[in-house]
Structure formats: structure tokens, C-alpha cells
Amino acid sequence: MKYIYGPVKSRRLGLSLGISLVPYKMCNLDCIYCQLGPTAKRTLKRKQYIKIKDIISELSEFINSADFKNMNIDYISLSGTGEPLLNSKIDVLIDEIKKLSTIPIALITNASLFKEKRIRDSILGVDLIMPSLDAIDNETFKAIDRPAKGLCIEDIIKGLVNLRNEFGGKIFLEIMIVKGVNDNLSYFQEFKHVIARIDPDKVHLNVPKRHTSEAGVSVPDREVLKKICKILGDKCEII
């Protein structure tokens, strides 16, 4: 199959069946920790990069297979090898998935496009949103996530705040922490105020665990992670 992968055992989602909505490394960020390597060309252009009917055809085939009947899949996750919100027909996909299955839908996203209400509206049909937020200032944002021109961290934060007010499901906020880039304890004293504005159900601290194409990307000490987690409060956990 070209667009459906797994199911795979996920630390946060249990048994997850993944769907790719865009071609390999189609993204508006070029994160230094990305296990898939560098983004060849960052883009903000949204279009139907992969036809929804082709994705649904594969999903329908999988759901009707003998193998599927023996699986207890916890989530269908919209993620893949690029930024899923770049597919302009994501709302159609969500609607079509719901016609095929009652399995909860999770969206894994870098959150960079949530500043636009029409994009937020397009994904309100999912059950769980897992956005990432690695920085609260533009300097750090550029250092760790290397965004496409035109993206601003405060716009992203405001988009997440608005999403919380509009979305009735759960939000698990992920923060990827890279040693020497965004692991300063005083930085997270400020970060916690931003998180309070977003009001996620959970905060997940993550670190680079797989090979990255960038030299010098390293994991903070475990004790530093524990201190950050304590600063961020009861909703926070290290994954």
C-alpha cells in the first residue's frame, strides 16, 4: 500500500494505523531533529497532494481484509512522512474515514497552520490532536524548526489557543527538547505560561531518539528533563 502503513505500536496511541496525506518530506518546517532527514523544499502551499479517493480506496481494502478482523486498532492516525495539514482536502478524508470505521482518529501535526480558522475548522472531526510546539520565541523557533518564510511562532501559539476554544476532543501537546537549543530551565518558566494559554489535556516531553541527518543534535540529560517536567506541572510527562 502507498498511503496506509502499519498498524504500528505507538508510545502514545497504542496500536495505530497510519495514513500519509502528502508526499515524502512535504513540509513547511525543516526540523533539525527530524528522523526523515532534511526537507528539500519547504512550502506553505496547500493542495490535494494525494487524492482522497485513493487513500480511501486503500483504507477500505485494508478494513475489509481478513487481517484487519484480528486487530484491535486503537487509532487511525493522520501523520505520515510530511505535514498532513498541507493536504487541502483533509476535511473530506476525515468525513470519509468516519463512514468506513468507528475507530478514533488522531491528527499528528506541527501546528504551524492553525493560525487560519478555515484550517482549524477542517479538522474538528477528529478525536485527538497531537500538535508540537518546540519554542515560544522566533529565534529558538528558527534554530530548532527552521520554518518556511512567513511562519511566526506567536501566530502558531494563537492558533493553538483558538483551537482549544473550538475543539471538543483531546489535545496532547508535544515538545521536542534538544540539548543546548531549548533545554534551558528558565526558558521553561516562560514556556509554562504559554502552555497555560493553550490548556492541553497533556504535555509530552520528547527527545530525539532516532538517527537524524543533522550533526550535533543530542539528548538533554535525564535530570534536566525531570526538572522541566516538574516546572510544567501535573499534565506533563516524559515519553
PDB file of C-alpha atoms in Angstrom:
ATOM      1  CA  MET A   1       0.000   0.000   0.000  1.00  0.00           C
ATOM      2  CA  LYS A   2       1.201   3.523  -0.799  1.00  0.00           C
ATOM      3  CA  TYR A   3      -0.648   5.667   1.717  1.00  0.00           C
ATOM      4  CA  ILE A   4      -1.644   3.335   4.569  1.00  0.00           C
ATOM      5  CA  TYR A   5       1.063   1.987   6.871  1.00  0.00           C
ATOM      6  CA  GLY A   6       1.164  -0.172   9.969  1.00  0.00           C
ATOM      7  CA  PRO A   7      -0.507  -0.753  12.224  1.00  0.00           C
ATOM      8  CA  VAL A   8       2.407   0.076  14.492  1.00  0.00           C
ATOM      9  CA  LYS A   9       2.687   0.089  18.260  1.00  0.00           C
ATOM     10  CA  SER A  10       2.906   3.701  19.402  1.00  0.00           C
ATOM     11  CA  ARG A  11       4.062   5.007  22.765  1.00  0.00           C
ATOM     12  CA  ARG A  12       1.142   7.424  22.871  1.00  0.00           C
ATOM     13  CA  LEU A  13      -1.545   5.891  20.673  1.00  0.00           C
ATOM     14  CA  GLY A  14      -1.373   2.182  21.344  1.00  0.00           C
ATOM     15  CA  LEU A  15      -1.883   0.245  18.103  1.00  0.00           C
ATOM     16  CA  SER A  16      -2.057   2.903  15.402  1.00  0.00           C
ATOM     17  CA  LEU A  17      -2.873   2.631  11.705  1.00  0.00           C
ATOM     18  CA  GLY A  18      -1.152   5.478   9.881  1.00  0.00           C
ATOM     19  CA  ILE A  19      -2.202   7.471   6.836  1.00  0.00           C
ATOM     20  CA  SER A  20       0.118   9.665   4.754  1.00  0.00           C
ATOM     21  CA  LEU A  21      -1.650  12.663   3.206  1.00  0.00           C
ATOM     22  CA  VAL A  22       1.306  14.257   1.412  1.00  0.00           C
ATOM     23  CA  PRO A  23       4.400  13.049  -0.464  1.00  0.00           C
ATOM     24  CA  TYR A  24       7.592  12.169   1.388  1.00  0.00           C
ATOM     25  CA  LYS A  25       9.025  15.141   3.341  1.00  0.00           C
ATOM     26  CA  MET A  26       6.418  17.597   2.038  1.00  0.00           C
ATOM     27  CA  CYS A  27       6.595  20.059   4.915  1.00  0.00           C
ATOM     28  CA  ASN A  28       6.731  23.709   5.917  1.00  0.00           C
ATOM     29  CA  LEU A  29       9.418  23.067   8.529  1.00  0.00           C
ATOM     30  CA  ASP A  30      12.901  21.575   8.353  1.00  0.00           C
ATOM     31  CA  CYS A  31      13.369  20.454  11.957  1.00  0.00           C
ATOM     32  CA  ILE A  32      16.924  19.677  12.995  1.00  0.00           C
ATOM     33  CA  TYR A  33      15.764  16.534  14.807  1.00  0.00           C
ATOM     34  CA  CYS A  34      13.643  15.035  12.014  1.00  0.00           C
ATOM     35  CA  GLN A  35      14.425  11.346  11.607  1.00  0.00           C
ATOM     36  CA  LEU A  36      13.396  11.515   7.937  1.00  0.00           C
ATOM     37  CA  GLY A  37      16.221  13.868   7.035  1.00  0.00           C
ATOM     38  CA  PRO A  38      16.174  17.397   5.613  1.00  0.00           C
ATOM     39  CA  THR A  39      13.181  18.972   3.884  1.00  0.00           C
ATOM     40  CA  ALA A  40      14.246  19.525   0.285  1.00  0.00           C
ATOM     41  CA  LYS A  41      11.812  22.388  -0.260  1.00  0.00           C
ATOM     42  CA  ARG A  42       9.721  23.957   2.480  1.00  0.00           C
ATOM     43  CA  THR A  43       6.287  25.012   1.309  1.00  0.00           C
ATOM     44  CA  LEU A  44       3.159  26.689   2.637  1.00  0.00           C
ATOM     45  CA  LYS A  45       1.102  25.747  -0.422  1.00  0.00           C
ATOM     46  CA  ARG A  46      -1.940  23.631   0.369  1.00  0.00           C
ATOM     47  CA  LYS A  47      -3.475  21.401  -2.257  1.00  0.00           C
ATOM     48  CA  GLN A  48      -4.720  17.854  -2.696  1.00  0.00           C
ATOM     49  CA  TYR A  49      -1.216  16.388  -2.979  1.00  0.00           C
ATOM     50  CA  ILE A  50      -2.636  12.863  -2.695  1.00  0.00           C
ATOM     51  CA  LYS A  51      -6.167  12.208  -3.916  1.00  0.00           C
ATOM     52  CA  ILE A  52      -8.541  11.401  -1.085  1.00  0.00           C
ATOM     53  CA  LYS A  53     -10.309   8.747  -3.158  1.00  0.00           C
ATOM     54  CA  ASP A  54      -7.008   6.872  -3.495  1.00  0.00           C
ATOM     55  CA  ILE A  55      -6.403   6.956   0.254  1.00  0.00           C
ATOM     56  CA  ILE A  56      -9.953   5.826   0.998  1.00  0.00           C
ATOM     57  CA  SER A  57      -9.671   3.026  -1.567  1.00  0.00           C
ATOM     58  CA  GLU A  58      -6.634   1.657   0.263  1.00  0.00           C
ATOM     59  CA  LEU A  59      -8.218   2.105   3.677  1.00  0.00           C
ATOM     60  CA  SER A  60     -11.396   0.346   2.579  1.00  0.00           C
ATOM     61  CA  GLU A  61      -9.365  -2.554   1.213  1.00  0.00           C
ATOM     62  CA  PHE A  62      -7.463  -2.839   4.491  1.00  0.00           C
ATOM     63  CA  ILE A  63     -10.568  -2.626   6.690  1.00  0.00           C
ATOM     64  CA  ASN A  64     -12.254  -5.358   4.662  1.00  0.00           C
ATOM     65  CA  SER A  65      -9.230  -7.660   4.807  1.00  0.00           C
ATOM     66  CA  ALA A  66      -9.031 -10.814   6.915  1.00  0.00           C
ATOM     67  CA  ASP A  67      -6.019  -9.405   8.784  1.00  0.00           C
ATOM     68  CA  PHE A  68      -7.969  -6.377   9.991  1.00  0.00           C
ATOM     69  CA  LYS A  69     -10.563  -8.531  11.711  1.00  0.00           C
ATOM     70  CA  ASN A  70      -7.869  -9.899  14.043  1.00  0.00           C
ATOM     71  CA  MET A  71      -6.536  -6.480  15.012  1.00  0.00           C
ATOM     72  CA  ASN A  72      -7.631  -4.219  17.838  1.00  0.00           C
ATOM     73  CA  ILE A  73      -6.565  -0.880  16.400  1.00  0.00           C
ATOM     74  CA  ASP A  74      -6.744   1.996  18.889  1.00  0.00           C
ATOM     75  CA  TYR A  75      -6.384   4.917  16.463  1.00  0.00           C
ATOM     76  CA  ILE A  76      -6.251   5.815  12.815  1.00  0.00           C
ATOM     77  CA  SER A  77      -3.546   8.483  12.744  1.00  0.00           C
ATOM     78  CA  LEU A  78      -3.211  11.230  10.145  1.00  0.00           C
ATOM     79  CA  SER A  79       0.523  11.839  10.066  1.00  0.00           C
ATOM     80  CA  GLY A  80       2.904  10.090   7.694  1.00  0.00           C
ATOM     81  CA  THR A  81       6.127  11.476   6.248  1.00  0.00           C
ATOM     82  CA  GLY A  82       5.121  15.138   5.916  1.00  0.00           C
ATOM     83  CA  GLU A  83       2.765  17.765   7.346  1.00  0.00           C
ATOM     84  CA  PRO A  84      -0.809  16.428   6.930  1.00  0.00           C
ATOM     85  CA  LEU A  85      -2.436  19.868   7.092  1.00  0.00           C
ATOM     86  CA  LEU A  86      -0.836  20.707   3.740  1.00  0.00           C
ATOM     87  CA  ASN A  87      -3.430  18.447   2.118  1.00  0.00           C
ATOM     88  CA  SER A  88      -6.274  20.850   1.409  1.00  0.00           C
ATOM     89  CA  LYS A  89      -8.878  18.059   1.429  1.00  0.00           C
ATOM     90  CA  ILE A  90      -8.129  16.735   4.901  1.00  0.00           C
ATOM     91  CA  ASP A  91     -11.701  17.517   5.970  1.00  0.00           C
ATOM     92  CA  VAL A  92     -13.061  15.282   3.207  1.00  0.00           C
ATOM     93  CA  LEU A  93     -10.721  12.495   4.295  1.00  0.00           C
ATOM     94  CA  ILE A  94     -11.900  12.724   7.905  1.00  0.00           C
ATOM     95  CA  ASP A  95     -15.535  12.525   6.810  1.00  0.00           C
ATOM     96  CA  GLU A  96     -14.848   9.522   4.570  1.00  0.00           C
ATOM     97  CA  ILE A  97     -12.911   7.671   7.276  1.00  0.00           C
ATOM     98  CA  LYS A  98     -15.875   8.062   9.607  1.00  0.00           C
ATOM     99  CA  LYS A  99     -18.120   6.426   7.016  1.00  0.00           C
ATOM    100  CA  LEU A 100     -15.834   3.385   6.973  1.00  0.00           C
ATOM    101  CA  SER A 101     -14.923   2.969  10.620  1.00  0.00           C
ATOM    102  CA  THR A 102     -15.699   3.908  14.217  1.00  0.00           C
ATOM    103  CA  ILE A 103     -12.014   3.784  15.189  1.00  0.00           C
ATOM    104  CA  PRO A 104     -10.975   7.117  16.779  1.00  0.00           C
ATOM    105  CA  ILE A 105      -8.957   9.445  14.557  1.00  0.00           C
ATOM    106  CA  ALA A 106      -5.780  11.184  15.739  1.00  0.00           C
ATOM    107  CA  LEU A 107      -4.072  14.075  13.957  1.00  0.00           C
ATOM    108  CA  ILE A 108      -0.307  14.472  14.413  1.00  0.00           C
ATOM    109  CA  THR A 109       0.766  17.922  13.234  1.00  0.00           C
ATOM    110  CA  ASN A 110       3.424  20.596  13.662  1.00  0.00           C
ATOM    111  CA  ALA A 111       0.565  23.075  14.319  1.00  0.00           C
ATOM    112  CA  SER A 112       2.075  25.719  12.044  1.00  0.00           C
ATOM    113  CA  LEU A 113      -1.108  26.275  10.020  1.00  0.00           C
ATOM    114  CA  PHE A 114      -3.579  26.575  12.883  1.00  0.00           C
ATOM    115  CA  LYS A 115      -3.488  30.360  12.653  1.00  0.00           C
ATOM    116  CA  GLU A 116      -6.114  30.041   9.875  1.00  0.00           C
ATOM    117  CA  LYS A 117      -9.634  29.371  11.126  1.00  0.00           C
ATOM    118  CA  ARG A 118     -10.664  27.520   7.983  1.00  0.00           C
ATOM    119  CA  ILE A 119      -7.858  25.036   8.592  1.00  0.00           C
ATOM    120  CA  ARG A 120      -8.818  24.613  12.238  1.00  0.00           C
ATOM    121  CA  ASP A 121     -12.431  24.086  11.176  1.00  0.00           C
ATOM    122  CA  SER A 122     -11.371  21.409   8.702  1.00  0.00           C
ATOM    123  CA  ILE A 123     -10.056  19.048  11.385  1.00  0.00           C
ATOM    124  CA  LEU A 124     -12.651  19.448  14.144  1.00  0.00           C
ATOM    125  CA  GLY A 125     -13.998  15.999  13.277  1.00  0.00           C
ATOM    126  CA  VAL A 126     -11.010  14.122  14.714  1.00  0.00           C
ATOM    127  CA  ASP A 127     -10.947  12.739  18.253  1.00  0.00           C
ATOM    128  CA  LEU A 128      -7.403  13.622  19.299  1.00  0.00           C
ATOM    129  CA  ILE A 129      -4.984  16.305  18.114  1.00  0.00           C
ATOM    130  CA  MET A 130      -1.277  15.951  18.863  1.00  0.00           C
ATOM    131  CA  PRO A 131       0.377  19.257  17.918  1.00  0.00           C
ATOM    132  CA  SER A 132       4.024  20.039  18.506  1.00  0.00           C
ATOM    133  CA  LEU A 133       5.402  23.275  19.915  1.00  0.00           C
ATOM    134  CA  ASP A 134       9.167  23.357  20.383  1.00  0.00           C
ATOM    135  CA  ALA A 135       9.669  27.067  21.025  1.00  0.00           C
ATOM    136  CA  ILE A 136       7.929  30.203  22.267  1.00  0.00           C
ATOM    137  CA  ASP A 137      10.141  32.805  20.563  1.00  0.00           C
ATOM    138  CA  ASN A 138      11.089  33.198  16.924  1.00  0.00           C
ATOM    139  CA  GLU A 139      14.840  32.884  17.456  1.00  0.00           C
ATOM    140  CA  THR A 140      14.524  29.441  19.035  1.00  0.00           C
ATOM    141  CA  PHE A 141      11.792  28.502  16.554  1.00  0.00           C
ATOM    142  CA  LYS A 142      14.148  29.223  13.663  1.00  0.00           C
ATOM    143  CA  ALA A 143      17.013  27.380  15.345  1.00  0.00           C
ATOM    144  CA  ILE A 144      15.158  24.133  16.015  1.00  0.00           C
ATOM    145  CA  ASP A 145      12.314  24.001  13.457  1.00  0.00           C
ATOM    146  CA  ARG A 146      13.736  26.098  10.579  1.00  0.00           C
ATOM    147  CA  PRO A 147      10.331  27.241   9.291  1.00  0.00           C
ATOM    148  CA  ALA A 148       9.308  28.311   5.818  1.00  0.00           C
ATOM    149  CA  LYS A 149       9.340  32.063   5.288  1.00  0.00           C
ATOM    150  CA  GLY A 150       6.202  33.681   6.658  1.00  0.00           C
ATOM    151  CA  LEU A 151       5.674  31.469   9.706  1.00  0.00           C
ATOM    152  CA  CYS A 152       5.707  33.225  13.080  1.00  0.00           C
ATOM    153  CA  ILE A 153       5.692  31.471  16.441  1.00  0.00           C
ATOM    154  CA  GLU A 154       3.180  33.835  18.056  1.00  0.00           C
ATOM    155  CA  ASP A 155       0.721  33.135  15.223  1.00  0.00           C
ATOM    156  CA  ILE A 156       1.132  29.423  15.896  1.00  0.00           C
ATOM    157  CA  ILE A 157       0.576  29.896  19.624  1.00  0.00           C
ATOM    158  CA  LYS A 158      -2.540  31.991  18.996  1.00  0.00           C
ATOM    159  CA  GLY A 159      -3.778  29.310  16.614  1.00  0.00           C
ATOM    160  CA  LEU A 160      -3.381  26.668  19.311  1.00  0.00           C
ATOM    161  CA  VAL A 161      -5.211  28.838  21.843  1.00  0.00           C
ATOM    162  CA  ASN A 162      -8.077  29.289  19.384  1.00  0.00           C
ATOM    163  CA  LEU A 163      -8.071  25.578  18.604  1.00  0.00           C
ATOM    164  CA  ARG A 164      -8.522  24.757  22.276  1.00  0.00           C
ATOM    165  CA  ASN A 165     -11.591  27.010  22.388  1.00  0.00           C
ATOM    166  CA  GLU A 166     -13.111  25.421  19.280  1.00  0.00           C
ATOM    167  CA  PHE A 167     -12.180  21.750  19.548  1.00  0.00           C
ATOM    168  CA  GLY A 168     -14.156  19.405  21.787  1.00  0.00           C
ATOM    169  CA  GLY A 169     -11.713  16.495  21.734  1.00  0.00           C
ATOM    170  CA  LYS A 170      -8.400  15.975  23.478  1.00  0.00           C
ATOM    171  CA  ILE A 171      -5.148  17.806  22.790  1.00  0.00           C
ATOM    172  CA  PHE A 172      -1.784  16.271  23.671  1.00  0.00           C
ATOM    173  CA  LEU A 173       0.924  18.917  23.204  1.00  0.00           C
ATOM    174  CA  GLU A 174       4.370  17.593  22.323  1.00  0.00           C
ATOM    175  CA  ILE A 175       7.608  19.473  22.961  1.00  0.00           C
ATOM    176  CA  MET A 176      10.779  18.097  21.377  1.00  0.00           C
ATOM    177  CA  ILE A 177      13.743  19.074  23.528  1.00  0.00           C
ATOM    178  CA  VAL A 178      17.233  19.280  22.045  1.00  0.00           C
ATOM    179  CA  LYS A 179      20.282  19.757  24.236  1.00  0.00           C
ATOM    180  CA  GLY A 180      21.731  23.250  24.018  1.00  0.00           C
ATOM    181  CA  VAL A 181      18.848  24.580  21.923  1.00  0.00           C
ATOM    182  CA  ASN A 182      15.666  24.651  24.010  1.00  0.00           C
ATOM    183  CA  ASP A 183      16.542  22.856  27.255  1.00  0.00           C
ATOM    184  CA  ASN A 184      17.149  25.899  29.461  1.00  0.00           C
ATOM    185  CA  LEU A 185      15.164  25.729  32.708  1.00  0.00           C
ATOM    186  CA  SER A 186      14.461  29.468  32.787  1.00  0.00           C
ATOM    187  CA  TYR A 187      13.067  29.160  29.252  1.00  0.00           C
ATOM    188  CA  PHE A 188      10.512  26.681  30.527  1.00  0.00           C
ATOM    189  CA  GLN A 189       9.481  29.015  33.324  1.00  0.00           C
ATOM    190  CA  GLU A 190       8.169  31.187  30.482  1.00  0.00           C
ATOM    191  CA  PHE A 191       7.011  28.220  28.424  1.00  0.00           C
ATOM    192  CA  LYS A 192       4.612  27.120  31.164  1.00  0.00           C
ATOM    193  CA  HIS A 193       2.653  30.377  30.809  1.00  0.00           C
ATOM    194  CA  VAL A 194       2.209  29.722  27.085  1.00  0.00           C
ATOM    195  CA  ILE A 195       1.065  26.178  27.840  1.00  0.00           C
ATOM    196  CA  ALA A 196      -1.465  27.551  30.321  1.00  0.00           C
ATOM    197  CA  ARG A 197      -2.935  29.661  27.496  1.00  0.00           C
ATOM    198  CA  ILE A 198      -3.214  26.619  25.231  1.00  0.00           C
ATOM    199  CA  ASP A 199      -4.592  24.422  28.033  1.00  0.00           C
ATOM    200  CA  PRO A 200      -3.815  20.991  26.545  1.00  0.00           C
ATOM    201  CA  ASP A 201      -5.040  17.808  28.202  1.00  0.00           C
ATOM    202  CA  LYS A 202      -1.470  16.508  28.365  1.00  0.00           C
ATOM    203  CA  VAL A 203       2.042  17.781  27.716  1.00  0.00           C
ATOM    204  CA  HIS A 204       4.522  15.259  26.329  1.00  0.00           C
ATOM    205  CA  LEU A 205       8.243  15.926  26.554  1.00  0.00           C
ATOM    206  CA  ASN A 206      10.116  14.129  23.804  1.00  0.00           C
ATOM    207  CA  VAL A 207      13.753  13.909  22.774  1.00  0.00           C
ATOM    208  CA  PRO A 208      15.478  12.827  19.553  1.00  0.00           C
ATOM    209  CA  LYS A 209      15.558   9.037  19.778  1.00  0.00           C
ATOM    210  CA  ARG A 210      16.467   8.014  16.268  1.00  0.00           C
ATOM    211  CA  HIS A 211      19.211   8.913  13.844  1.00  0.00           C
ATOM    212  CA  THR A 212      18.971  12.427  12.426  1.00  0.00           C
ATOM    213  CA  SER A 213      20.766  13.904   9.452  1.00  0.00           C
ATOM    214  CA  GLU A 214      21.993  16.879  11.485  1.00  0.00           C
ATOM    215  CA  ALA A 215      25.310  16.769  13.297  1.00  0.00           C
ATOM    216  CA  GLY A 216      25.273  17.917  16.900  1.00  0.00           C
ATOM    217  CA  VAL A 217      21.653  17.060  17.682  1.00  0.00           C
ATOM    218  CA  SER A 218      21.801  15.476  21.115  1.00  0.00           C
ATOM    219  CA  VAL A 219      19.567  14.492  24.001  1.00  0.00           C
ATOM    220  CA  PRO A 220      19.389  16.531  27.232  1.00  0.00           C
ATOM    221  CA  ASP A 221      20.346  14.854  30.480  1.00  0.00           C
ATOM    222  CA  ARG A 222      17.529  12.895  32.098  1.00  0.00           C
ATOM    223  CA  GLU A 223      17.717  15.065  35.209  1.00  0.00           C
ATOM    224  CA  VAL A 224      17.146  18.175  33.088  1.00  0.00           C
ATOM    225  CA  LEU A 225      14.040  16.586  31.584  1.00  0.00           C
ATOM    226  CA  LYS A 226      12.729  15.749  35.044  1.00  0.00           C
ATOM    227  CA  LYS A 227      13.231  19.347  36.168  1.00  0.00           C
ATOM    228  CA  ILE A 228      11.446  20.673  33.077  1.00  0.00           C
ATOM    229  CA  CYS A 229       8.593  18.255  33.692  1.00  0.00           C
ATOM    230  CA  LYS A 230       8.295  19.478  37.279  1.00  0.00           C
ATOM    231  CA  ILE A 231       8.180  23.102  36.097  1.00  0.00           C
ATOM    232  CA  LEU A 232       5.367  22.316  33.653  1.00  0.00           C
ATOM    233  CA  GLY A 233       3.221  20.586  36.253  1.00  0.00           C
ATOM    234  CA  ASP A 234       0.935  17.592  36.614  1.00  0.00           C
ATOM    235  CA  LYS A 235      -0.129  17.380  32.961  1.00  0.00           C
ATOM    236  CA  CYS A 236       3.461  16.834  31.863  1.00  0.00           C
ATOM    237  CA  GLU A 237       5.165  13.503  31.267  1.00  0.00           C
ATOM    238  CA  ILE A 238       8.367  12.341  29.605  1.00  0.00           C
ATOM    239  CA  ILE A 239       7.665   9.924  26.763  1.00  0.00           C
TER     240      ILE A 239
END
